[in-house]
XYZ file of C-alpha atoms in Angstrom:
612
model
C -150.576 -25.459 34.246
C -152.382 -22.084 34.811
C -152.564 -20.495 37.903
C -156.299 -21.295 38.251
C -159.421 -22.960 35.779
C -159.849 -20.425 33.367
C -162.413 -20.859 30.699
C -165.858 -19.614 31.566
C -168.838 -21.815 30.565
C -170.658 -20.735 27.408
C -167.443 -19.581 25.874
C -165.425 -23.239 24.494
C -167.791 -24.080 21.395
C -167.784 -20.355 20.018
C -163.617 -19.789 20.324
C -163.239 -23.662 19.086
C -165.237 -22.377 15.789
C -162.033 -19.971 15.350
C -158.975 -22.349 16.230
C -160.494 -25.287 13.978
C -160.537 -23.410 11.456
C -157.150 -21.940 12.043
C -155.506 -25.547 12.910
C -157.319 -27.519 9.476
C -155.504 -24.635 7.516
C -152.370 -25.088 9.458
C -152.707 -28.840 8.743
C -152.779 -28.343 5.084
C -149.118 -26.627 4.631
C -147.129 -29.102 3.693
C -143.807 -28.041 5.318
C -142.712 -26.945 8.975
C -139.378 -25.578 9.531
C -137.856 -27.725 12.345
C -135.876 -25.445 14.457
C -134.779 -27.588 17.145
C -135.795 -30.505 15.497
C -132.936 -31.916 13.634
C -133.795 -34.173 11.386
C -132.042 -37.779 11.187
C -131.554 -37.997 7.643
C -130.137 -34.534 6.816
C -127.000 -33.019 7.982
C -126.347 -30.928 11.072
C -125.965 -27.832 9.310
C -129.008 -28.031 6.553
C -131.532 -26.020 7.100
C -134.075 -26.528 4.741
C -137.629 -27.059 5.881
C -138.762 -31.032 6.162
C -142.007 -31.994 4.452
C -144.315 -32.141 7.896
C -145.222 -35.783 6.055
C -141.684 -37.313 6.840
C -141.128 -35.905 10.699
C -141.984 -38.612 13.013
C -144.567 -38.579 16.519
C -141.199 -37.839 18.340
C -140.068 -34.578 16.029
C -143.855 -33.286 15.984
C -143.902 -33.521 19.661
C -140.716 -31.304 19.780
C -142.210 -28.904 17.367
C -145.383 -28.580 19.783
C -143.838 -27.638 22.267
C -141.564 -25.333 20.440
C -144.656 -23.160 19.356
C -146.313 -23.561 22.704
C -142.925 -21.725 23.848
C -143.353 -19.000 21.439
C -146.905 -18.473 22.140
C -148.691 -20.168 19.276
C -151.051 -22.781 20.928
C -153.473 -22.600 18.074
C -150.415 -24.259 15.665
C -148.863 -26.503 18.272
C -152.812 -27.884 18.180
C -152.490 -28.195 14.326
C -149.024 -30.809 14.970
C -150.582 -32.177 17.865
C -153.756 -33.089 15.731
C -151.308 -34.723 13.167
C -149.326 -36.641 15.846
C -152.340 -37.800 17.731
C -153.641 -39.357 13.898
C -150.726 -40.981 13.487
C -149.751 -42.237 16.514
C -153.046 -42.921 18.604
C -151.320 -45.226 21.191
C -149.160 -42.247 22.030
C -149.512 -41.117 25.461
C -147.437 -38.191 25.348
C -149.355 -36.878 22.455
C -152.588 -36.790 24.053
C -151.761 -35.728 27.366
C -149.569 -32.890 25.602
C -153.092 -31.775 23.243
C -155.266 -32.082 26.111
C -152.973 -29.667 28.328
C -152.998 -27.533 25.820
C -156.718 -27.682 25.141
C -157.359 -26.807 28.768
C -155.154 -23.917 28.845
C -155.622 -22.240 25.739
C -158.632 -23.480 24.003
C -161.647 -25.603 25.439
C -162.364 -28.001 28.563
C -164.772 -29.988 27.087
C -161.905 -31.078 24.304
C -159.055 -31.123 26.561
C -161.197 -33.804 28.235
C -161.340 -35.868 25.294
C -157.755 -35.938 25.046
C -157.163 -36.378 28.388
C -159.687 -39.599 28.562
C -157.724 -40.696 25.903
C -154.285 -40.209 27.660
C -155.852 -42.053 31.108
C -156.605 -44.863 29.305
C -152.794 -45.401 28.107
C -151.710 -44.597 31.256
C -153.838 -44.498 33.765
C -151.214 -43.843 36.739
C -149.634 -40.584 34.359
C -148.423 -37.580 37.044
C -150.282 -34.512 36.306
C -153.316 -36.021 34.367
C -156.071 -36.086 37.121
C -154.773 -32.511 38.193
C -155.441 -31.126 34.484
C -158.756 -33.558 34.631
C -159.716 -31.836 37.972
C -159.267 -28.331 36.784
C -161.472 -29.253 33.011
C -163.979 -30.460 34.921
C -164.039 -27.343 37.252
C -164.066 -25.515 33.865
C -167.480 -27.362 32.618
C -169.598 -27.212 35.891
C -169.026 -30.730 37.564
C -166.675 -30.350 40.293
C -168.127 -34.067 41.717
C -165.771 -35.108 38.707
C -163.572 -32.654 39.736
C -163.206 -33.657 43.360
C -162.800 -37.707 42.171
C -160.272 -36.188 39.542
C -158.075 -34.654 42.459
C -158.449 -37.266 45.088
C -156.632 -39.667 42.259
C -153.876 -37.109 41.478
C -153.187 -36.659 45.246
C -153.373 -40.218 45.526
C -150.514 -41.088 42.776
C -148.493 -37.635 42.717
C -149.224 -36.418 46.761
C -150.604 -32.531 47.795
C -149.371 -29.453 45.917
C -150.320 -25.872 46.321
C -152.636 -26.088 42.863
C -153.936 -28.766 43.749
C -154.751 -27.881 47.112
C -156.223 -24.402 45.542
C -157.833 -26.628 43.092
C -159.560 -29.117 45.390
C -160.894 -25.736 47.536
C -162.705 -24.275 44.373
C -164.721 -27.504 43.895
C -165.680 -27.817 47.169
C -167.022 -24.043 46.186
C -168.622 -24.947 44.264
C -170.726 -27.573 46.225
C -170.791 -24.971 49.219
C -168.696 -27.227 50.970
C -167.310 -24.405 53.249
C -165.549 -26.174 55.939
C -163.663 -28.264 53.487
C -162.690 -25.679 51.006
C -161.130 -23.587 54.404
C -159.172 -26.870 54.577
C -158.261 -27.101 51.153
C -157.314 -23.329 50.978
C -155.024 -23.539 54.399
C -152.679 -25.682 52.366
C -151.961 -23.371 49.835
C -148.862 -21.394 51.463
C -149.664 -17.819 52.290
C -146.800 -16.105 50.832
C -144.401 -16.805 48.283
C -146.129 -18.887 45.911
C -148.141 -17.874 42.662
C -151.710 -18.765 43.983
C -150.945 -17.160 47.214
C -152.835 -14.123 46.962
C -155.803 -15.665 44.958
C -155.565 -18.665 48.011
C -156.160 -15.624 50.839
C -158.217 -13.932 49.076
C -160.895 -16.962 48.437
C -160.281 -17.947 51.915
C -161.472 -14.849 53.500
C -164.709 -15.183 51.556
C -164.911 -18.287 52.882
C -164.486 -17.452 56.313
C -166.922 -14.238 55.970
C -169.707 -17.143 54.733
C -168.639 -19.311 58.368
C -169.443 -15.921 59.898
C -166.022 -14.989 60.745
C -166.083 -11.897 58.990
C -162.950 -10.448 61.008
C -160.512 -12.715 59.877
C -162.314 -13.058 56.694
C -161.418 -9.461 55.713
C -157.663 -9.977 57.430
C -156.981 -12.736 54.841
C -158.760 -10.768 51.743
C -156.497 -7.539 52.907
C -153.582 -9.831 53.207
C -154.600 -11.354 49.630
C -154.056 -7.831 47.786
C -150.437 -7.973 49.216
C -149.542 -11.322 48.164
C -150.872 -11.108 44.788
C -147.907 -11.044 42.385
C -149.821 -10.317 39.159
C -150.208 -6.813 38.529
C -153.757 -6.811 37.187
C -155.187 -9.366 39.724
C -153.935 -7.335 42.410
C -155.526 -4.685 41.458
C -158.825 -6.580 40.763
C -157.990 -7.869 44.266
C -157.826 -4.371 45.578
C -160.577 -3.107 44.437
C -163.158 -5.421 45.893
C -161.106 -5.481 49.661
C -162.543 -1.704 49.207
C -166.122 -2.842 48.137
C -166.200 -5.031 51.279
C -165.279 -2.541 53.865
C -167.271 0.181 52.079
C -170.358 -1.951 51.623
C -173.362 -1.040 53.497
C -174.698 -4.373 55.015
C -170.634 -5.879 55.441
C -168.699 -7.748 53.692
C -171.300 -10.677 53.193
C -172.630 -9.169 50.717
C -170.027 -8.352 48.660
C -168.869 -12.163 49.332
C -172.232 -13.892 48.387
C -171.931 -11.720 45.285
C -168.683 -12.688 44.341
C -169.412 -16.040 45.270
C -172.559 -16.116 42.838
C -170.915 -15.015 40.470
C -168.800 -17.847 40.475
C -170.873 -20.812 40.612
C -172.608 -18.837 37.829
C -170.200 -18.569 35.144
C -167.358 -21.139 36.726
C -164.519 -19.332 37.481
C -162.448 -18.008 40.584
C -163.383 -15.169 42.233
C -159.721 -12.791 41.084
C -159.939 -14.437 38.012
C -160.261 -12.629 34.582
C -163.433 -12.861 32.953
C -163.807 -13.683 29.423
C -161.849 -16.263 26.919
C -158.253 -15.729 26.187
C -158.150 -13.155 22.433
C -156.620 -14.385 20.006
C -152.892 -13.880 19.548
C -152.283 -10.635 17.797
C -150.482 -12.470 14.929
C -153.757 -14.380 13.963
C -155.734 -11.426 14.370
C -153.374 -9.901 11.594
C -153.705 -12.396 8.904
C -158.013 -12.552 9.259
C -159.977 -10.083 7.325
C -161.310 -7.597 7.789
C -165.207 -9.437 7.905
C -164.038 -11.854 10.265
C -162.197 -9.448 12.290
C -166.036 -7.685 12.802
C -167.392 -10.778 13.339
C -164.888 -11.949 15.545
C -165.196 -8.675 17.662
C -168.744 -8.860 17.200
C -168.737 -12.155 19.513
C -166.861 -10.678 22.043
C -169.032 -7.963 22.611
C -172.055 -10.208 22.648
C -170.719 -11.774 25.568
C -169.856 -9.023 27.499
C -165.758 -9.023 26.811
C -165.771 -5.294 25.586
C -161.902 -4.165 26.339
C -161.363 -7.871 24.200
C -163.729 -6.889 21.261
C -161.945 -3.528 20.772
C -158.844 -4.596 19.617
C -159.954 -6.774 16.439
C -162.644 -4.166 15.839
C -160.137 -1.394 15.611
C -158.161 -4.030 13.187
C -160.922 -3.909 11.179
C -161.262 -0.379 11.011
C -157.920 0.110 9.887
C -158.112 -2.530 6.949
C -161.224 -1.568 5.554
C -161.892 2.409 6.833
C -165.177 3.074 4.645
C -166.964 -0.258 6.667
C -169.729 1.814 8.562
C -171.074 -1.366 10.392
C -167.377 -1.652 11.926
C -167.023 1.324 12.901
C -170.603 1.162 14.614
C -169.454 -1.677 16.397
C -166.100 -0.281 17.727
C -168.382 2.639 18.950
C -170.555 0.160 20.810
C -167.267 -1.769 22.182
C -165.574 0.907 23.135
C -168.978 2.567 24.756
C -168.993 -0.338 26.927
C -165.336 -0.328 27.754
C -166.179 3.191 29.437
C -163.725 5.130 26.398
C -166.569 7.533 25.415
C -165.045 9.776 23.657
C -162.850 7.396 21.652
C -166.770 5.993 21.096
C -168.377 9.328 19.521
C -165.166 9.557 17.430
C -166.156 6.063 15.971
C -169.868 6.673 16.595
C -169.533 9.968 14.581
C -167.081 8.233 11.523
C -170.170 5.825 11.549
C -172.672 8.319 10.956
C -170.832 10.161 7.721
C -170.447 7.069 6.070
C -174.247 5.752 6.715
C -175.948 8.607 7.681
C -179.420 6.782 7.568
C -177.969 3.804 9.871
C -180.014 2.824 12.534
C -178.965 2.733 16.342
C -176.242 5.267 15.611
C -177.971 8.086 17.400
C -179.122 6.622 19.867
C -175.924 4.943 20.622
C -173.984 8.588 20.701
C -177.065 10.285 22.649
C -175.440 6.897 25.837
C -172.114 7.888 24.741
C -172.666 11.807 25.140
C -174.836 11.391 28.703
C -172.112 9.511 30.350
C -169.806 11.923 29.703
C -172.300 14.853 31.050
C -172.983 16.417 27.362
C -176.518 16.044 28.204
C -177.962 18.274 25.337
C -176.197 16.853 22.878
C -177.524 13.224 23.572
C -181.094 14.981 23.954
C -180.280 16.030 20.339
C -178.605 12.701 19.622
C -182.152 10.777 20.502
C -184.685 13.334 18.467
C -182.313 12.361 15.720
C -182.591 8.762 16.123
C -186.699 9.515 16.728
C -186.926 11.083 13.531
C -184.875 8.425 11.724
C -186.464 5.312 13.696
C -189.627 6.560 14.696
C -190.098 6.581 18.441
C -189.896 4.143 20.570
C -189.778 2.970 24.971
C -186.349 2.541 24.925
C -185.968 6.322 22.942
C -188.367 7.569 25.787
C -186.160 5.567 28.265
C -183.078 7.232 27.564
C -184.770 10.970 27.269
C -186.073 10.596 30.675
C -182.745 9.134 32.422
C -180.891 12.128 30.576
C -183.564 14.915 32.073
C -183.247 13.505 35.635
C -179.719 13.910 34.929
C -180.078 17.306 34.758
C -182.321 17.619 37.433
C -185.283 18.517 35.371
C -187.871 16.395 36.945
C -190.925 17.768 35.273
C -189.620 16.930 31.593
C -187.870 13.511 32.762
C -191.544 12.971 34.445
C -193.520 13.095 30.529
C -190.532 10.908 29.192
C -190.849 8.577 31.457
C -194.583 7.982 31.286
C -194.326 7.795 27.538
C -192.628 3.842 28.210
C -195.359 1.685 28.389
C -196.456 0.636 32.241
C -196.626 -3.022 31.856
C -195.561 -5.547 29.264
C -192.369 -3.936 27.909
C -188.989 -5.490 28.893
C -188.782 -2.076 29.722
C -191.449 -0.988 32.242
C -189.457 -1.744 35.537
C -186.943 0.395 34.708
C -189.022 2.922 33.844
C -191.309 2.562 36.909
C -188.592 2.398 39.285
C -187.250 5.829 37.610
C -190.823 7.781 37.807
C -190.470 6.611 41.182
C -187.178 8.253 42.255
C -188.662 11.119 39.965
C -191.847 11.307 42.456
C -189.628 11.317 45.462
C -188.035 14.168 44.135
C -190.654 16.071 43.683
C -192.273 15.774 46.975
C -194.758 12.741 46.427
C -193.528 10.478 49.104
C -196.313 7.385 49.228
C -196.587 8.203 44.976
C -192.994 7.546 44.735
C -193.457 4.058 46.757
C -196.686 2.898 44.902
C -194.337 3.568 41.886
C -191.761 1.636 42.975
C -194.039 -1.408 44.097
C -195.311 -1.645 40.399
C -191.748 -1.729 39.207
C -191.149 -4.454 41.214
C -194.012 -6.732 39.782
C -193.165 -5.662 36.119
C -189.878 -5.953 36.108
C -188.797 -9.202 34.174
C -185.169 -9.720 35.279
C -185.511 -11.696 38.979
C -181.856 -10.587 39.722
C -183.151 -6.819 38.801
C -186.121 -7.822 40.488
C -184.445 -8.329 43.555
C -182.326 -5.755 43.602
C -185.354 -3.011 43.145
C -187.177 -4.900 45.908
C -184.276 -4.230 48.632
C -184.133 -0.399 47.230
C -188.077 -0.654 48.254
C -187.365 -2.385 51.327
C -185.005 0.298 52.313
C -187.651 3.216 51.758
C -190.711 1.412 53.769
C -188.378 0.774 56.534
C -187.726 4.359 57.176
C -183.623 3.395 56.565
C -183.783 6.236 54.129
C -186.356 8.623 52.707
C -187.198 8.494 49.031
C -185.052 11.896 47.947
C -182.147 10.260 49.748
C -182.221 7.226 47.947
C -182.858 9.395 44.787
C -179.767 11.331 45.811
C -177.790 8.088 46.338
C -178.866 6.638 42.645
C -178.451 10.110 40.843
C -175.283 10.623 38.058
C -173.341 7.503 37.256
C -174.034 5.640 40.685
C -177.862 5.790 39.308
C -177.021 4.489 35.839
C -174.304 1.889 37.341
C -176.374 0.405 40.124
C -179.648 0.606 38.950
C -179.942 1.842 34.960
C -180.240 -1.613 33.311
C -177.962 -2.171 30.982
C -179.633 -0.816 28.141
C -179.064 -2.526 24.518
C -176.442 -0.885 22.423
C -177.877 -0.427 18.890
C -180.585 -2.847 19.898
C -183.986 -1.704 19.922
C -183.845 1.144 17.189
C -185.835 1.015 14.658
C -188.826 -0.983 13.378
C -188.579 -4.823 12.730
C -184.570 -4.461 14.585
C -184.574 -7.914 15.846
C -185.371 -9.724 12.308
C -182.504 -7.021 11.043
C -179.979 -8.559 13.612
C -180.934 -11.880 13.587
C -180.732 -11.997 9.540
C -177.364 -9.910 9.387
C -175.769 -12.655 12.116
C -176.751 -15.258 10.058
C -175.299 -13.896 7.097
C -171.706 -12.426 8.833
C -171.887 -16.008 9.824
C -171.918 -17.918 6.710
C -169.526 -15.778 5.087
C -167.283 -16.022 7.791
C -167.452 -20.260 7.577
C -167.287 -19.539 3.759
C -164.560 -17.335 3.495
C -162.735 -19.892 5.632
C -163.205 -22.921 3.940
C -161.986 -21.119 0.501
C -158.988 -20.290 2.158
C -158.227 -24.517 3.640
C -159.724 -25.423 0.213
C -156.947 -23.624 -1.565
C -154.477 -24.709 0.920
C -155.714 -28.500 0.630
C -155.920 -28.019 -3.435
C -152.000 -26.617 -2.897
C -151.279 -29.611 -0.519
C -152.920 -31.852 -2.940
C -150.585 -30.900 -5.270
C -147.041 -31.123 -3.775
C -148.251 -34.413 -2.562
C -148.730 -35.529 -6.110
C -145.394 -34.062 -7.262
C -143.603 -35.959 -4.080
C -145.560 -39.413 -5.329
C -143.780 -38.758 -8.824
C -140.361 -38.376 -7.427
C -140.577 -41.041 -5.212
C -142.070 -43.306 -7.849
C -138.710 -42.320 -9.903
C -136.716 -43.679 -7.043
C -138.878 -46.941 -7.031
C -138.060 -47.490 -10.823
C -134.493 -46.730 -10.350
C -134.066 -48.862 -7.204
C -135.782 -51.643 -9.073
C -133.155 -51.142 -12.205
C -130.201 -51.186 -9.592
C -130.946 -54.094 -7.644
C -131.547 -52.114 -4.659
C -133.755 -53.747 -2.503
C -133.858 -51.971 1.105
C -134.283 -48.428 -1.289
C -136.987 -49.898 -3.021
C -138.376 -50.537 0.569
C -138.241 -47.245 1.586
C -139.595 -45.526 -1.652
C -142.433 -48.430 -1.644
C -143.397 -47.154 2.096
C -143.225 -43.565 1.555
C -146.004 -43.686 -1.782
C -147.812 -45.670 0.602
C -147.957 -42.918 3.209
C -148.374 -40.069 0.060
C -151.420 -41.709 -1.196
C -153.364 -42.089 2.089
C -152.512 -38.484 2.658
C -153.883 -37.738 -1.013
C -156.803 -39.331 0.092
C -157.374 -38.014 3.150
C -156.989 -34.704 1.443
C -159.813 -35.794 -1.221
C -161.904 -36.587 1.431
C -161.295 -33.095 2.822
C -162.296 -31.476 -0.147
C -165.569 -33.027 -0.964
C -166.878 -32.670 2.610
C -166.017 -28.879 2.672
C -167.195 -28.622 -0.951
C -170.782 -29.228 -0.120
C -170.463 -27.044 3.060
C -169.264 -24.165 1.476
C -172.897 -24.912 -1.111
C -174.829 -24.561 1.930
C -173.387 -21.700 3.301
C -173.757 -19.858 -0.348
C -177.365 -20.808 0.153
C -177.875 -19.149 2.851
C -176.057 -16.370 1.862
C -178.382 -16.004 -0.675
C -181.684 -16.685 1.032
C -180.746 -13.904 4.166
C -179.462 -11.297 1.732
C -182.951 -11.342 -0.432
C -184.787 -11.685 3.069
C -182.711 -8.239 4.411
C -183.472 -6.269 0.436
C -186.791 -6.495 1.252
C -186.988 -5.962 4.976
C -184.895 -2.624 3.425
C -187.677 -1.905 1.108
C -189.692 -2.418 4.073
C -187.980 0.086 6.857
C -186.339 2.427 3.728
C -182.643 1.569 5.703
C-alpha cells in the first residue's frame, strides 16, 4: 500500500494511454524468463525461458510479483492482464492488478479490478482499504468512507486506515471527525506519522485552535521520515508562522488545494514518471511528446528528464530543445534554459516563441537588457503583441524605470484581453510609484473587474483591500510585489511559447494533433510487429505440436495425444486472438495516417500563411 492516495484527478486517462501501450506490446512476446518460477515440467537446473503460453495463473502470479519487486509495474500489468483472461474466477489475480493499478497506474482501473475481486470474495482483508483509498483518488470519498467502514469492519483499525478515513472526512469538511480519525494514527514511529500531525494541525487551525494547530504541524516536520516530504513539510510550518493574517490562511490554502486536485496536503504533486528503463527504449518523438504532457500539466522537474532524453537521441530536433527550455524555465534552472533556449534558436532561427521565452528566462535571472533585446527580437519576428508589451513593461519596472514600464504597459489592451488585469494591476503599482496615489487605486479597481481568473481575481481584490484600508500605502505594496516576490505572487503565470506569433493557437492545436497520431502510430507499428512475430512462433509451436499428435496417434499413446490435442487447442485461440489484434489496430493505424495527413497539409499552409 502507499503511504497515502496518490494519483491526482485529471492525470489516470493520459498516463493509462502510455502503460497500454507498453503492456499490449509486453503481451505480445511470446516468452518470459521465470526466475523464481520453476517450472513443473522441466528440471531444477534448466534455465531456458518457458513460452508465457504454457505457465499457469499460479506461475504468472509469481512472475507479477517478481517484477513488481524489481520495479516494473507496467510489465507485472502485462502478466496480470494475461492471468486475469485466463483465469477470471481468480481472486488473487484481480485483487493483485487492482493493487497495482492504484499504486502505480490509475484509480478509476484499479476499481474495476477491485469490483471484480469483491465480488469473488467479498470478505477479502485489504480490499475495502485499497477501495477506500481509489475512491479518495477519483473525488468520492462518500464511497470512500462506506469503503473503510467495511475494511474496519472485517480487518479492525490500522494507522492507514485511520489516516485514510481522516482524508475523506476532508474532504467533506467533516472537521471534528477527521481530528478523530487523525488521533489514531500514532504520533511517532510510524510511516504516516509526520503526514498524520501535520494534517491534524490544519485541522485544528480550521476548529480555531491555531496554537496547537501549529504545535502538531512543527511536530509533523520532525516525524516525517521521508527526506523530501520533510522538507515539503518544512517549508510550509515556515509559511504559516511567517504569513501575514496566521496560519489560517496558509491552511485554507493548503486545504483548497486539496479538495481541488485530490491529494494530501505533504503529498507530491504530479503522476509517478515513467521508470527510466521505459523512458530508454521510446523514441525520441514520444519522448517530446511524453515530456510535452508533463509540462502541460504543470509537472516541470518530471518533463525535464524525458525531454533531455530526447535531446540526446536526436540533437538537431529544435522543437525539443524548445521544450526542454520551457521545462526547465519552469523548473526555476534558467540558465540550463537559455543554454537549451539558445541551441533552439541556431537550429530554427525563425522559430516562434523562442525569444520571447529567453527574454522570461534572462529577467528572472536579473539580465534585464538582454531579455529587453530578447523581446524586440521576438517583435520583429512575430510582430507585436499584449503579451510582448506585457513582458517589456514587467522587465522596466524591474529596473525601476517607471516612465518606460508606464508606455509598455498601456500598449496591452485595457479590457477584453486575457491579459488586461495583469496589466492594470501593474500600471497600478507603476502609478503608486510615481506619486499618483488615488490613480494607482482607480487602476487597480479596473484590474479587478477585467481580470478573468476569479482565483486571480480574488487575490488582486485583497491587494486592493489592503491599500483602501490604509494597512499599507500604494509604494509599500509596490515595494512588497517588486523583483521575484512581484512576479511570484502576483505576475500571472505567463504562457511559455504561447501567445507568439500570429494564428499560435491553430499552430499548437494542429502540431498536438499531429505529435499525437504519430505517437499512437508509431506505437501500434511497433505491437503490430510484435503480434506479426508472436503470430508466427505460435504457428511454428502448432506445427510441432501437431507432429507430436501424429506420432502419439502412430504409438498408441493416448494420454500424449491428450495433451498435444489440448495444447493446439490453446495455440489456435491465441492465433486468433492475435488475428483479431491485428485487424483492429490495422484500421487504427489508417486513421491515424489520415490525420497525419490532413494536419500536416493544414500546418504547410498555415506556414505559407505566417512565413514560419
Amino acid at each position: 500500500m502507499p503511504d497515502t492516495h496518490h494519483e491526482t484527478r485529471g492525470h489516470g486517462r493520459r498516463r493509462r494511454t502510455f502503460v497500454s501501450s507498453a503492456r499490449l506490446a509486453l503481451l505480445a512476446v511470446a516468452t518470459v524468463s521465470l526466475h523464481p518460477v520453476a517450472a513443473q515440467d522441466a528440471p531444477a537446473t534448466a534455465a531456458a525461458p518457458v513460452p508465457i503460453t504454457r505457465l499457469d495463473t499460479e506461475q504468472l502470479l509469481a512472475r507479477a510479483q517478481f517484477l513488481l519487486a524489481k520495479g516494473e509495474p507496467f510489465k507485472a500489468l502485462a502478466v496480470l492482464d494475461l492471468a486475469t483472461m485466463r483465469s477470471p474466477k481468480n481472486a488473487d489475480a484481480w485483487f493483485l492488478a487492482g493493487k497495482t493499478h492504484i499504486e502505480h497506474v490509475s484509480a478509476r482501473d484499479g476499481i474495476t479490478a477491485l469490483g471484480t475481486c469483491r465480488k469473488l470474495e467479498p470478505d477479502r482483508t485489504g480490499i475495502h482499504l485499497l477501495l477506500g483509498t481509489a475512491f479518495l483518488n477519483t473525488g468520492q470519498p462518500d464511497k470512500a468512507l462506506t469503503a473503510l467502514r467495511k475494511e474496519q469492519a472485517i480487518a479492525g483499525d490500522s494507522p492507514r486506515l485511520a489516516f485514510a478515513v481522516a482524508m475523506a472526512h476532508m474532504d467533506l469538511k467533516q472537521w471534528a471527525d477527521a481530528e478523530k480519525a487523525l488521533s489514531r494514527v500514532p504520533p511517532t514511529g510510524d510511516p504516516l506519522s509526520g503526514r498524520a500531525l501535520f494534517n491534524l494541525g490544519l485541522v485544528r487551525i480550521v476548529l480555531k485552535h491555531p496554537e496547537a494547530g501549529m504545535a502538531a504541524l512543527e511536530r509533523a516536520a520532525v516525524e516525517e521520515q521521508d527526506p523530501a516530504q520533510k522538507k515539503w513539510l518544512e517549508r510550509h510550518v515556515t509559511m504559516a508562522k511567517r504569513s501575514e493574517n496566521g496560519p489560517l490562511e496558509v491552511a485554507s490554502v493548503l486545504l483548497g488545494i486539496r479538495r481541488k486536485v485530490g491529494r494530501s496536503p505533504g503529498q507530491p504533486r504530479g503522476p509517478r514518471p515513467l521508470h527510466p528503463a521505459t523512458l530508454a527504449v521510446l523514441s525520441p518523438q514520444a519522448l517530446r511528446l511524453f515530456g510535452r504532457d508533463l509540462l502541460r500539466k504543470g509537472n516541470a522537474h518530471d518533463a525535464v528528464r524525458p525531454l533531455k532524453l530526447a535531446t540526446d537521441k536526436a540533437p538537431n530536433d529544435a522543437e525539443t530543445w524548445f521544450m526542454l527550455g520551457a521545462a526547465r524555465l519552469r523548473a526555476g534552472e534558467t540558465n540550463a534554459s537559455i543554454a537549451a533556449l539558445e541551441r533552439c534558436h541556431r537550429l530554427d532561427p525563425k522559430r516562434h516563441g523562442v525569444h520571447g521565452l529567453l527574454a522570461q528566462a534572462c529577467r528572472s535571472s536579473g539580465r534585464y537588457k538582454e531579455a529587453l533585446g530578447a523581446l524586440a527580437e521576438e517583435a520583429a519576428l512575430s510582430g507585436d503583441s499584449p503579451l510582448i508589451a506585457l513582458l517589456a513593461g514587467l522587465t522596466y519596472m524591474d529596473m525601476e524605470k517607471w516612465p518606460e514600464a508606464e508606455e509598455q504597459l498601456r500598449r496591452v489592451p485595457g479590457s477584453g484581453d486575457r491579459l488586461s488585469g495583469s496589466a492594470l494591476f501593474h500600471l497600478g503599482l507603476t502609478a503608486f510609484e510615481r506619486g499618483r496615489e488615488q490613480a494607482g487605486v482607480t487602476l487597480l479597481e479596473q484590474a479587478v473587474r477585467e481580470e478573468r481568473d476569479p482565483e486571480h481575481r480574488q487575490l488582486l481584490a485583497k491587494q486592493l483591500t489592503r491599500v483602501k484600508e490604509g494597512k499599507v500605502t500604494g509604494r509599500q505594496l509596490s515595494a512588497a510585489l517588486r523583483g521575484k516576490t512581484r512576479r511570484e505572487v502576483m505576475g500571472r503565470a505567463l504562457p511559455r511559447g504561447q501567445g507568439f506569433g500570429p494564428e499560435a493557437a491553430e499552430w499548437a492545436r494542429l502540431e498536438k494533433t499531429q505529435r499525437e497520431a504519430r505517437l499512437q502510430l508509431e506505437t501500434i507499428r511497433t505491437e503490430l510487429a510484435e503480434s506479426t512475430a508472436e503470430l508466427g512462433r505460435l504457428t511454428k509451436g502448432r506445427q510441432e505440436h501437431q507432429a507430436d499428435l501424429e506420432k502419439a496417434n502412430a504409438d498408441g499413446n493416448g494420454p500424449g495425444a491428450a495433451a498435444a490435442r489440448k495444447s493446439i487447442g490453446e495455440i489456435d485461440e491465441a492465433c486468433r486472438s492475435v488475428a483479431r489484434y491485428l485487424a483492429k489496430h490495422t484500421l487504427a493505424m489508417k486513421t491515424h495516417l489520415t490525420t497525419i495527413s490532413v494536419c500536416s497539409k493544414q500546418l504547410n499552409e498555415l506556414r505559407k500563411k505566417t512565413g514560419r
